[in-house]
């Protein structure tokens, strides 16, 4: 089945602006925004709660089963901080949002992150863990890194991605 609209994965360390960017892009480009964190919680696609990391333990198989039909249809923006368990065939474009460490630190502390959770996420950004994960799991030609330090960056990213969606064709 050939999709008439592309699927985009927007990934990055928590606090880089994935959800805000995804929601704005979905509206601008007339695509469906799928926030994996909300999907996991709402549909109970998890194996319980991790007290140390203060998050659900995602059941990756259940998530993929839940999304399969929607992804085949196309027209989706998937918003998640990881990308290594999604089938490569699902995505036409993989966006890794990056944020300067001091900006990220401020954003995460405003969210109430502290201790190991804060340290782990800052280190994840410093060591480019999600950028490397994207490059390891998808064709390099579809992976793009975008700076996401400010509202101006976000607006520029949304404009560029909206233009990419408009120019996309199934053979691109």
PDB file of N, CA, C and O in Angstrom, residues 44-78:
ATOM      1  N   UNK A  44      -3.032   1.799  28.024  1.00  0.00           N
ATOM      2  CA  UNK A  44      -2.375   0.838  28.928  1.00  0.00           C
ATOM      3  C   UNK A  44      -1.421  -0.101  28.173  1.00  0.00           C
ATOM      4  O   UNK A  44      -1.429  -1.315  28.364  1.00  0.00           O
ATOM      5  N   UNK A  45      -0.586   0.495  27.331  1.00  0.00           N
ATOM      6  CA  UNK A  45       0.378  -0.264  26.519  1.00  0.00           C
ATOM      7  C   UNK A  45       1.725  -0.308  27.241  1.00  0.00           C
ATOM      8  O   UNK A  45       2.761   0.011  26.679  1.00  0.00           O
ATOM      9  N   UNK A  46       1.678  -0.702  28.500  1.00  0.00           N
ATOM     10  CA  UNK A  46       2.887  -0.702  29.327  1.00  0.00           C
ATOM     11  C   UNK A  46       2.911  -1.919  30.239  1.00  0.00           C
ATOM     12  O   UNK A  46       1.922  -2.638  30.368  1.00  0.00           O
ATOM     13  N   UNK A  47       4.064  -2.121  30.847  1.00  0.00           N
ATOM     14  CA  UNK A  47       4.263  -3.237  31.772  1.00  0.00           C
ATOM     15  C   UNK A  47       4.419  -2.749  33.209  1.00  0.00           C
ATOM     16  O   UNK A  47       5.122  -3.354  34.008  1.00  0.00           O
ATOM     17  N   UNK A  48       3.780  -1.629  33.517  1.00  0.00           N
ATOM     18  CA  UNK A  48       3.831  -1.097  34.875  1.00  0.00           C
ATOM     19  C   UNK A  48       4.617   0.199  34.961  1.00  0.00           C
ATOM     20  O   UNK A  48       5.040   0.770  33.955  1.00  0.00           O
ATOM     21  N   UNK A  49       4.815   0.649  36.178  1.00  0.00           N
ATOM     22  CA  UNK A  49       5.448   1.931  36.480  1.00  0.00           C
ATOM     23  C   UNK A  49       6.854   1.711  37.004  1.00  0.00           C
ATOM     24  O   UNK A  49       7.080   0.828  37.826  1.00  0.00           O
ATOM     25  N   UNK A  50       7.805   2.515  36.529  1.00  0.00           N
ATOM     26  CA  UNK A  50       9.185   2.475  37.018  1.00  0.00           C
ATOM     27  C   UNK A  50       9.331   3.595  38.048  1.00  0.00           C
ATOM     28  O   UNK A  50       9.353   4.774  37.686  1.00  0.00           O
ATOM     29  N   UNK A  51       9.410   3.228  39.320  1.00  0.00           N
ATOM     30  CA  UNK A  51       9.496   4.220  40.392  1.00  0.00           C
ATOM     31  C   UNK A  51      10.776   5.047  40.317  1.00  0.00           C
ATOM     32  O   UNK A  51      10.768   6.240  40.622  1.00  0.00           O
ATOM     33  N   UNK A  52      11.865   4.432  39.915  1.00  0.00           N
ATOM     34  CA  UNK A  52      13.140   5.146  39.865  1.00  0.00           C
ATOM     35  C   UNK A  52      13.134   6.222  38.776  1.00  0.00           C
ATOM     36  O   UNK A  52      13.570   7.339  38.999  1.00  0.00           O
ATOM     37  N   UNK A  53      12.657   5.872  37.584  1.00  0.00           N
ATOM     38  CA  UNK A  53      12.639   6.826  36.474  1.00  0.00           C
ATOM     39  C   UNK A  53      11.338   7.630  36.401  1.00  0.00           C
ATOM     40  O   UNK A  53      11.205   8.536  35.579  1.00  0.00           O
ATOM     41  N   UNK A  54      10.371   7.254  37.243  1.00  0.00           N
ATOM     42  CA  UNK A  54       9.084   7.943  37.316  1.00  0.00           C
ATOM     43  C   UNK A  54       8.384   7.994  35.964  1.00  0.00           C
ATOM     44  O   UNK A  54       7.975   9.054  35.484  1.00  0.00           O
ATOM     45  N   UNK A  55       8.264   6.812  35.348  1.00  0.00           N
ATOM     46  CA  UNK A  55       7.570   6.724  34.061  1.00  0.00           C
ATOM     47  C   UNK A  55       7.082   5.290  33.855  1.00  0.00           C
ATOM     48  O   UNK A  55       7.488   4.373  34.562  1.00  0.00           O
ATOM     49  N   UNK A  56       6.192   5.134  32.872  1.00  0.00           N
ATOM     50  CA  UNK A  56       5.719   3.796  32.524  1.00  0.00           C
ATOM     51  C   UNK A  56       6.800   3.031  31.771  1.00  0.00           C
ATOM     52  O   UNK A  56       7.589   3.614  31.033  1.00  0.00           O
ATOM     53  N   UNK A  57       6.808   1.712  31.952  1.00  0.00           N
ATOM     54  CA  UNK A  57       7.688   0.831  31.196  1.00  0.00           C
ATOM     55  C   UNK A  57       6.906   0.436  29.942  1.00  0.00           C
ATOM     56  O   UNK A  57       5.946  -0.342  30.006  1.00  0.00           O
ATOM     57  N   UNK A  58       7.292   0.987  28.819  1.00  0.00           N
ATOM     58  CA  UNK A  58       6.560   0.797  27.564  1.00  0.00           C
ATOM     59  C   UNK A  58       6.674  -0.650  27.095  1.00  0.00           C
ATOM     60  O   UNK A  58       7.755  -1.224  27.071  1.00  0.00           O
ATOM     61  N   UNK A  59       5.548  -1.214  26.698  1.00  0.00           N
ATOM     62  CA  UNK A  59       5.548  -2.509  26.040  1.00  0.00           C
ATOM     63  C   UNK A  59       5.615  -2.215  24.543  1.00  0.00           C
ATOM     64  O   UNK A  59       4.616  -1.859  23.911  1.00  0.00           O
ATOM     65  N   UNK A  60       6.808  -2.308  23.988  1.00  0.00           N
ATOM     66  CA  UNK A  60       7.062  -1.896  22.603  1.00  0.00           C
ATOM     67  C   UNK A  60       6.231  -2.687  21.605  1.00  0.00           C
ATOM     68  O   UNK A  60       5.768  -2.136  20.595  1.00  0.00           O
ATOM     69  N   UNK A  61       6.026  -3.979  21.864  1.00  0.00           N
ATOM     70  CA  UNK A  61       5.217  -4.796  20.948  1.00  0.00           C
ATOM     71  C   UNK A  61       3.774  -4.308  20.904  1.00  0.00           C
ATOM     72  O   UNK A  61       3.170  -4.220  19.825  1.00  0.00           O
ATOM     73  N   UNK A  62       3.211  -3.996  22.072  1.00  0.00           N
ATOM     74  CA  UNK A  62       1.835  -3.491  22.116  1.00  0.00           C
ATOM     75  C   UNK A  62       1.717  -2.147  21.406  1.00  0.00           C
ATOM     76  O   UNK A  62       0.732  -1.898  20.701  1.00  0.00           O
ATOM     77  N   UNK A  63       2.699  -1.284  21.587  1.00  0.00           N
ATOM     78  CA  UNK A  63       2.684   0.020  20.918  1.00  0.00           C
ATOM     79  C   UNK A  63       2.709  -0.174  19.392  1.00  0.00           C
ATOM     80  O   UNK A  63       1.912   0.431  18.675  1.00  0.00           O
ATOM     81  N   UNK A  64       3.601  -1.004  18.913  1.00  0.00           N
ATOM     82  CA  UNK A  64       3.703  -1.230  17.463  1.00  0.00           C
ATOM     83  C   UNK A  64       2.434  -1.863  16.910  1.00  0.00           C
ATOM     84  O   UNK A  64       1.969  -1.468  15.833  1.00  0.00           O
ATOM     85  N   UNK A  65       1.846  -2.810  17.643  1.00  0.00           N
ATOM     86  CA  UNK A  65       0.594  -3.413  17.201  1.00  0.00           C
ATOM     87  C   UNK A  65      -0.518  -2.364  17.124  1.00  0.00           C
ATOM     88  O   UNK A  65      -1.307  -2.350  16.176  1.00  0.00           O
ATOM     89  N   UNK A  66      -0.564  -1.483  18.099  1.00  0.00           N
ATOM     90  CA  UNK A  66      -1.581  -0.428  18.146  1.00  0.00           C
ATOM     91  C   UNK A  66      -1.447   0.538  16.961  1.00  0.00           C
ATOM     92  O   UNK A  66      -2.441   1.015  16.422  1.00  0.00           O
ATOM     93  N   UNK A  67      -0.227   0.817  16.561  1.00  0.00           N
ATOM     94  CA  UNK A  67       0.024   1.828  15.525  1.00  0.00           C
ATOM     95  C   UNK A  67       0.056   1.294  14.096  1.00  0.00           C
ATOM     96  O   UNK A  67      -0.027   2.088  13.153  1.00  0.00           O
ATOM     97  N   UNK A  68       0.196   0.012  13.907  1.00  0.00           N
ATOM     98  CA  UNK A  68       0.456  -0.551  12.577  1.00  0.00           C
ATOM     99  C   UNK A  68      -0.484  -0.029  11.498  1.00  0.00           C
ATOM    100  O   UNK A  68      -0.039   0.461  10.461  1.00  0.00           O
ATOM    101  N   UNK A  69      -1.789  -0.107  11.701  1.00  0.00           N
ATOM    102  CA  UNK A  69      -2.734   0.308  10.658  1.00  0.00           C
ATOM    103  C   UNK A  69      -2.639   1.808  10.367  1.00  0.00           C
ATOM    104  O   UNK A  69      -2.671   2.220   9.203  1.00  0.00           O
ATOM    105  N   UNK A  70      -2.518   2.624  11.405  1.00  0.00           N
ATOM    106  CA  UNK A  70      -2.406   4.070  11.205  1.00  0.00           C
ATOM    107  C   UNK A  70      -1.140   4.411  10.425  1.00  0.00           C
ATOM    108  O   UNK A  70      -1.144   5.298   9.574  1.00  0.00           O
ATOM    109  N   UNK A  71      -0.056   3.715  10.738  1.00  0.00           N
ATOM    110  CA  UNK A  71       1.207   4.010  10.061  1.00  0.00           C
ATOM    111  C   UNK A  71       1.146   3.606   8.595  1.00  0.00           C
ATOM    112  O   UNK A  71       1.713   4.280   7.738  1.00  0.00           O
ATOM    113  N   UNK A  72       0.447   2.527   8.279  1.00  0.00           N
ATOM    114  CA  UNK A  72       0.283   2.121   6.884  1.00  0.00           C
ATOM    115  C   UNK A  72      -0.513   3.151   6.102  1.00  0.00           C
ATOM    116  O   UNK A  72      -0.245   3.379   4.926  1.00  0.00           O
ATOM    117  N   UNK A  73      -1.502   3.791   6.753  1.00  0.00           N
ATOM    118  CA  UNK A  73      -2.306   4.834   6.103  1.00  0.00           C
ATOM    119  C   UNK A  73      -1.461   6.053   5.759  1.00  0.00           C
ATOM    120  O   UNK A  73      -1.685   6.707   4.751  1.00  0.00           O
ATOM    121  N   UNK A  74      -0.517   6.395   6.630  1.00  0.00           N
ATOM    122  CA  UNK A  74       0.304   7.588   6.450  1.00  0.00           C
ATOM    123  C   UNK A  74      -0.340   8.814   7.078  1.00  0.00           C
ATOM    124  O   UNK A  74      -1.437   8.764   7.629  1.00  0.00           O
ATOM    125  N   UNK A  75       0.378   9.921   7.011  1.00  0.00           N
ATOM    126  CA  UNK A  75      -0.139  11.174   7.538  1.00  0.00           C
ATOM    127  C   UNK A  75       0.041  11.336   9.037  1.00  0.00           C
ATOM    128  O   UNK A  75      -0.730  12.053   9.673  1.00  0.00           O
ATOM    129  N   UNK A  76       1.080  10.707   9.601  1.00  0.00           N
ATOM    130  CA  UNK A  76       1.284  10.712  11.048  1.00  0.00           C
ATOM    131  C   UNK A  76       2.585  11.396  11.451  1.00  0.00           C
ATOM    132  O   UNK A  76       3.595  11.269  10.764  1.00  0.00           O
ATOM    133  N   UNK A  77       2.516  12.070  12.583  1.00  0.00           N
ATOM    134  CA  UNK A  77       3.709  12.566  13.256  1.00  0.00           C
ATOM    135  C   UNK A  77       3.773  11.821  14.575  1.00  0.00           C
ATOM    136  O   UNK A  77       2.891  11.959  15.424  1.00  0.00           O
ATOM    137  N   UNK A  78       4.787  11.000  14.723  1.00  0.00           N
ATOM    138  CA  UNK A  78       4.978  10.233  15.959  1.00  0.00           C
ATOM    139  C   UNK A  78       5.988  10.984  16.818  1.00  0.00           C
ATOM    140  O   UNK A  78       7.071  11.321  16.369  1.00  0.00           O
TER     141      UNK A  78
END
